[in-house]
Amino acid sequence: MNNKPKTKLLTIGLLCCGRAETTERCLKSLMPIREAIDSEIQVVDTGCSPETRAIVEKYADEVFEFEWCNDFAKARNFQLDQANGKMFLFIDDDEWFLDTTNIIKFFKEEDCLTYNIGGYFQRNYLDFEAIEYQDVGVVRMCAVTPETVFIGKVHEYIEPAFGNAMFLDARAGHFGYIYKNAEDNRRHSMRNIPLLKDMMVEQPNNLRWPFQLAQEYRAIEEYEELLSICQEGYKKSFEIDESDSIRYRATFVVGMAIAMTDLKKWDELLELYNKQMSSDEIMEIPKAKLTLYAARIMFMKEMNDECVKASNYYLKIYEKHKDDEGMVFLQGGIFINDVFDDNYVESIYAYLMSCGLRNNDYGPLVHYYRRLSWNSPVLRLNRGFLVEILSKSAELGPKKELRDVLEKFFIRPGSRDAIENEIDIHADKLDIKDLENLKAAFAETKGKKEMDLFLEVRLMEHRLNEAEDFGTYSNIQDDLIKYAQTVLLWHKTHLEWMEPQAETEKVYREVLVAEDILRFTELEDTDITGAMNAIKDAMERRPLMDKPLLALLQQYSVYQKIQLAKRTQPDKFKEMYNLEEALLGQIAELDSTGHTKEAIATYRQLINLLQTAFGVDTLHL
């Protein structure tokens, strides 16, 4: 209980457990506030190393020691009791403020002391390059009164939590939810889960604890447990009369949808969606998040009309609340905060465009395709959308509405890679006409040069795979060398247009096949075993190429027998070669004059002679 005289406007507090590099970054980010506002920085040492303690003492006004007892609320309350400020703002030692301008502005306002609760936005990075992130509202500010208290061994919160509230337009960067591996992720959650279960026993009517437990189960992908805890929490939310019940209920409903999605309980998910959309059990922003999961299932099941209706509902709520982060926080919770993230919005655009294409309606495509973030650092293209675009292009060839969209795939190499990969996945299901139509569809785009080569490779694969007769050894070898050269020319063109962070060492199976074919041609006359191994290596890399590669391998065996005969029995070889040539002339004449049976009999005699002499059917390769 803090009854101290308030000598400062603001106390900035943090618990520090010894992370030297993140602690200094955190403390440095507080300096602009410390210099601009009548404030103090207080640090509670819960187990710092001497190195970290030295850093803390360089920045903090006061440092206190606290023996860690596996209870975050006790540590926070100890810290709160030391505060000399009228207001208290806290931050974790692995966070740092990206910009403190609006924090300073708020505490310079005359009415700042009229607020008793508030927070800022934690920017949770999803990669160590800080390219992708999610902003989540966190309550981290309060008025300091004798009644102010933290509750909870983990995921602690502030009470009292009513009255004037202010969410500061400030972001604290945080890499803390990126784990090196699944074991680290699980270890973190397994530390929290027992503490949350303890809190559920101590406070059985406090929905916050199943609410937080659901988050932990999702983090470690325990979806049966997630479904169970959300179902229990959902039922209890109707039994407990408190202002936050409907907000917690929203998280439980969306948590059930997440679990049902991953457990493939899709019919149950659609039942849940229909029930919630026809009732007022949760508010409209959580309904919009629930819609995302339902629309995905509807799209997969080709429930096109239902998918369009759900998608339009989502966009209505998006347009209404997309800029109101406070309302998202008030209506939502841990599973709802990201409801209007770009990737979700764009998935809805993709559903609408794809459903339109399925119905031969190009209006949604024309309306929405420009809204996709083609130029963003990360573009996540909905795979179903890619399939529909490519299917229509394979069916129709050049069409303006499709061409305009295909053009967008060549703004960035990443989107180009996505569409090539999708074509490759479906290559064995596309026929020659489909591939020719695709080639024509890309002909008027910026990607014409590369896509001509890319699709020519696929056409060659199909033609070789469908061939009934590969001709002579020289014929099949020439065809495969041409294939290999085209593949390597495509690959060269492909690599000329790469982003700096691209995976330049990526292995392409067709390139490996091409390299194996060229290795074969280099070794065919000098290293028989090496040449045969090259073709064997090439087989099974791309199924469409197995048939021509097997034909080459078989003809190569014949070729080697003939070469051996030439070297060891040159006179006999010449004699038999001339005999074959003469008999082939006779056979052709017999066949042309209608003596087909005699022609066949003569041909069989020829093969018997060649098999007896050299073990081959022909010397004319």
PDB file of N, CA, C and O in Angstrom, residues 421 423-427 458 461 483 487 490-491 506-516 537-538 540-545:
ATOM      1  N   ASN A 421       5.868 -20.956 -58.378  1.00  0.00           N
ATOM      2  CA  ASN A 421       5.777 -22.124 -57.507  1.00  0.00           C
ATOM      3  C   ASN A 421       4.406 -22.790 -57.625  1.00  0.00           C
ATOM      4  O   ASN A 421       4.298 -24.020 -57.657  1.00  0.00           O
ATOM      5  N   ILE A 423       2.366 -22.716 -60.231  1.00  0.00           N
ATOM      6  CA  ILE A 423       2.308 -23.408 -61.528  1.00  0.00           C
ATOM      7  C   ILE A 423       3.052 -24.730 -61.439  1.00  0.00           C
ATOM      8  O   ILE A 423       2.590 -25.768 -61.945  1.00  0.00           O
ATOM      9  N   ASP A 424       4.213 -24.718 -60.784  1.00  0.00           N
ATOM     10  CA  ASP A 424       5.013 -25.933 -60.672  1.00  0.00           C
ATOM     11  C   ASP A 424       4.284 -27.010 -59.882  1.00  0.00           C
ATOM     12  O   ASP A 424       4.320 -28.195 -60.230  1.00  0.00           O
ATOM     13  N   ILE A 425       3.595 -26.608 -58.814  1.00  0.00           N
ATOM     14  CA  ILE A 425       2.853 -27.569 -57.993  1.00  0.00           C
ATOM     15  C   ILE A 425       1.805 -28.303 -58.835  1.00  0.00           C
ATOM     16  O   ILE A 425       1.585 -29.503 -58.672  1.00  0.00           O
ATOM     17  N   HIS A 426       1.164 -27.573 -59.743  1.00  0.00           N
ATOM     18  CA  HIS A 426       0.081 -28.143 -60.548  1.00  0.00           C
ATOM     19  C   HIS A 426       0.545 -28.573 -61.934  1.00  0.00           C
ATOM     20  O   HIS A 426      -0.284 -28.902 -62.783  1.00  0.00           O
ATOM     21  N   ALA A 427       1.856 -28.585 -62.165  1.00  0.00           N
ATOM     22  CA  ALA A 427       2.374 -28.841 -63.519  1.00  0.00           C
ATOM     23  C   ALA A 427       1.902 -30.163 -64.091  1.00  0.00           C
ATOM     24  O   ALA A 427       1.569 -30.251 -65.283  1.00  0.00           O
ATOM     25  N   ARG A 458       8.069 -26.256 -68.955  1.00  0.00           N
ATOM     26  CA  ARG A 458       6.936 -27.138 -68.618  1.00  0.00           C
ATOM     27  C   ARG A 458       6.353 -27.790 -69.881  1.00  0.00           C
ATOM     28  O   ARG A 458       5.964 -28.956 -69.873  1.00  0.00           O
ATOM     29  N   GLU A 461       8.598 -30.611 -70.894  1.00  0.00           N
ATOM     30  CA  GLU A 461       8.408 -31.760 -70.010  1.00  0.00           C
ATOM     31  C   GLU A 461       7.175 -32.555 -70.433  1.00  0.00           C
ATOM     32  O   GLU A 461       7.212 -33.800 -70.487  1.00  0.00           O
ATOM     33  N   TYR A 483      16.351 -29.229 -73.646  1.00  0.00           N
ATOM     34  CA  TYR A 483      15.616 -29.022 -72.388  1.00  0.00           C
ATOM     35  C   TYR A 483      16.549 -28.450 -71.323  1.00  0.00           C
ATOM     36  O   TYR A 483      16.221 -27.452 -70.657  1.00  0.00           O
ATOM     37  N   VAL A 487      16.277 -24.822 -69.411  1.00  0.00           N
ATOM     38  CA  VAL A 487      16.162 -24.728 -67.950  1.00  0.00           C
ATOM     39  C   VAL A 487      17.216 -23.775 -67.402  1.00  0.00           C
ATOM     40  O   VAL A 487      16.921 -22.893 -66.579  1.00  0.00           O
ATOM     41  N   TRP A 490      16.468 -20.208 -68.231  1.00  0.00           N
ATOM     42  CA  TRP A 490      15.416 -19.697 -67.329  1.00  0.00           C
ATOM     43  C   TRP A 490      16.009 -19.378 -65.960  1.00  0.00           C
ATOM     44  O   TRP A 490      15.748 -18.301 -65.404  1.00  0.00           O
ATOM     45  N   HIS A 491      16.821 -20.281 -65.428  1.00  0.00           N
ATOM     46  CA  HIS A 491      17.373 -20.087 -64.088  1.00  0.00           C
ATOM     47  C   HIS A 491      18.249 -18.841 -64.031  1.00  0.00           C
ATOM     48  O   HIS A 491      18.215 -18.076 -63.057  1.00  0.00           O
ATOM     49  N   LYS A 506      18.723 -21.487 -53.152  1.00  0.00           N
ATOM     50  CA  LYS A 506      17.593 -22.418 -53.248  1.00  0.00           C
ATOM     51  C   LYS A 506      17.828 -23.425 -54.371  1.00  0.00           C
ATOM     52  O   LYS A 506      18.291 -23.079 -55.453  1.00  0.00           O
ATOM     53  N   VAL A 507      17.514 -24.684 -54.102  1.00  0.00           N
ATOM     54  CA  VAL A 507      17.712 -25.748 -55.082  1.00  0.00           C
ATOM     55  C   VAL A 507      16.419 -25.944 -55.878  1.00  0.00           C
ATOM     56  O   VAL A 507      15.349 -26.160 -55.312  1.00  0.00           O
ATOM     57  N   TYR A 508      16.533 -25.861 -57.190  1.00  0.00           N
ATOM     58  CA  TYR A 508      15.401 -26.103 -58.082  1.00  0.00           C
ATOM     59  C   TYR A 508      15.582 -27.475 -58.714  1.00  0.00           C
ATOM     60  O   TYR A 508      16.635 -27.764 -59.303  1.00  0.00           O
ATOM     61  N   ARG A 509      14.571 -28.310 -58.642  1.00  0.00           N
ATOM     62  CA  ARG A 509      14.706 -29.689 -59.121  1.00  0.00           C
ATOM     63  C   ARG A 509      14.976 -29.761 -60.610  1.00  0.00           C
ATOM     64  O   ARG A 509      15.770 -30.598 -61.072  1.00  0.00           O
ATOM     65  N   GLU A 510      14.356 -28.879 -61.396  1.00  0.00           N
ATOM     66  CA  GLU A 510      14.597 -28.909 -62.824  1.00  0.00           C
ATOM     67  C   GLU A 510      16.032 -28.523 -63.167  1.00  0.00           C
ATOM     68  O   GLU A 510      16.607 -29.019 -64.149  1.00  0.00           O
ATOM     69  N   VAL A 511      16.616 -27.647 -62.340  1.00  0.00           N
ATOM     70  CA  VAL A 511      18.011 -27.260 -62.569  1.00  0.00           C
ATOM     71  C   VAL A 511      18.935 -28.442 -62.287  1.00  0.00           C
ATOM     72  O   VAL A 511      19.910 -28.677 -63.019  1.00  0.00           O
ATOM     73  N   LEU A 512      18.618 -29.196 -61.249  1.00  0.00           N
ATOM     74  CA  LEU A 512      19.421 -30.386 -60.958  1.00  0.00           C
ATOM     75  C   LEU A 512      19.334 -31.386 -62.107  1.00  0.00           C
ATOM     76  O   LEU A 512      20.347 -31.994 -62.495  1.00  0.00           O
ATOM     77  N   VAL A 513      18.135 -31.567 -62.657  1.00  0.00           N
ATOM     78  CA  VAL A 513      17.967 -32.473 -63.797  1.00  0.00           C
ATOM     79  C   VAL A 513      18.805 -31.976 -64.976  1.00  0.00           C
ATOM     80  O   VAL A 513      19.508 -32.753 -65.643  1.00  0.00           O
ATOM     81  N   ALA A 514      18.740 -30.669 -65.249  1.00  0.00           N
ATOM     82  CA  ALA A 514      19.498 -30.095 -66.365  1.00  0.00           C
ATOM     83  C   ALA A 514      20.995 -30.318 -66.175  1.00  0.00           C
ATOM     84  O   ALA A 514      21.708 -30.696 -67.124  1.00  0.00           O
ATOM     85  N   GLU A 515      21.470 -30.099 -64.971  1.00  0.00           N
ATOM     86  CA  GLU A 515      22.895 -30.284 -64.700  1.00  0.00           C
ATOM     87  C   GLU A 515      23.300 -31.752 -64.860  1.00  0.00           C
ATOM     88  O   GLU A 515      24.389 -32.063 -65.356  1.00  0.00           O
ATOM     89  N   ASP A 516      22.407 -32.647 -64.435  1.00  0.00           N
ATOM     90  CA  ASP A 516      22.687 -34.086 -64.594  1.00  0.00           C
ATOM     91  C   ASP A 516      22.755 -34.472 -66.077  1.00  0.00           C
ATOM     92  O   ASP A 516      23.600 -35.268 -66.491  1.00  0.00           O
ATOM     93  N   ASP A 537      20.699 -40.287 -61.314  1.00  0.00           N
ATOM     94  CA  ASP A 537      20.511 -39.196 -60.350  1.00  0.00           C
ATOM     95  C   ASP A 537      19.371 -38.276 -60.785  1.00  0.00           C
ATOM     96  O   ASP A 537      18.610 -37.757 -59.957  1.00  0.00           O
ATOM     97  N   ALA A 538      19.276 -38.064 -62.105  1.00  0.00           N
ATOM     98  CA  ALA A 538      18.258 -37.143 -62.624  1.00  0.00           C
ATOM     99  C   ALA A 538      16.848 -37.695 -62.468  1.00  0.00           C
ATOM    100  O   ALA A 538      15.887 -36.933 -62.296  1.00  0.00           O
ATOM    101  N   GLU A 540      13.518 -39.237 -61.001  1.00  0.00           N
ATOM    102  CA  GLU A 540      12.700 -39.053 -59.794  1.00  0.00           C
ATOM    103  C   GLU A 540      12.822 -37.653 -59.202  1.00  0.00           C
ATOM    104  O   GLU A 540      12.181 -37.348 -58.204  1.00  0.00           O
ATOM    105  N   ARG A 541      13.646 -36.798 -59.802  1.00  0.00           N
ATOM    106  CA  ARG A 541      13.668 -35.400 -59.343  1.00  0.00           C
ATOM    107  C   ARG A 541      12.410 -34.681 -59.830  1.00  0.00           C
ATOM    108  O   ARG A 541      11.839 -33.869 -59.120  1.00  0.00           O
ATOM    109  N   ARG A 542      12.057 -34.960 -61.100  1.00  0.00           N
ATOM    110  CA  ARG A 542      10.824 -34.407 -61.667  1.00  0.00           C
ATOM    111  C   ARG A 542      10.103 -35.544 -62.381  1.00  0.00           C
ATOM    112  O   ARG A 542      10.573 -36.015 -63.443  1.00  0.00           O
ATOM    113  N   PRO A 543       9.001 -36.028 -61.852  1.00  0.00           N
ATOM    114  CA  PRO A 543       8.315 -37.201 -62.412  1.00  0.00           C
ATOM    115  C   PRO A 543       8.033 -37.116 -63.907  1.00  0.00           C
ATOM    116  O   PRO A 543       8.119 -38.124 -64.619  1.00  0.00           O
ATOM    117  N   LEU A 544       7.705 -35.920 -64.418  1.00  0.00           N
ATOM    118  CA  LEU A 544       7.393 -35.793 -65.834  1.00  0.00           C
ATOM    119  C   LEU A 544       8.601 -36.097 -66.727  1.00  0.00           C
ATOM    120  O   LEU A 544       8.440 -36.376 -67.918  1.00  0.00           O
ATOM    121  N   MET A 545       9.798 -36.059 -66.155  1.00  0.00           N
ATOM    122  CA  MET A 545      11.009 -36.302 -66.948  1.00  0.00           C
ATOM    123  C   MET A 545      11.500 -37.737 -66.837  1.00  0.00           C
ATOM    124  O   MET A 545      12.463 -38.110 -67.522  1.00  0.00           O
TER     125      MET A 545
END
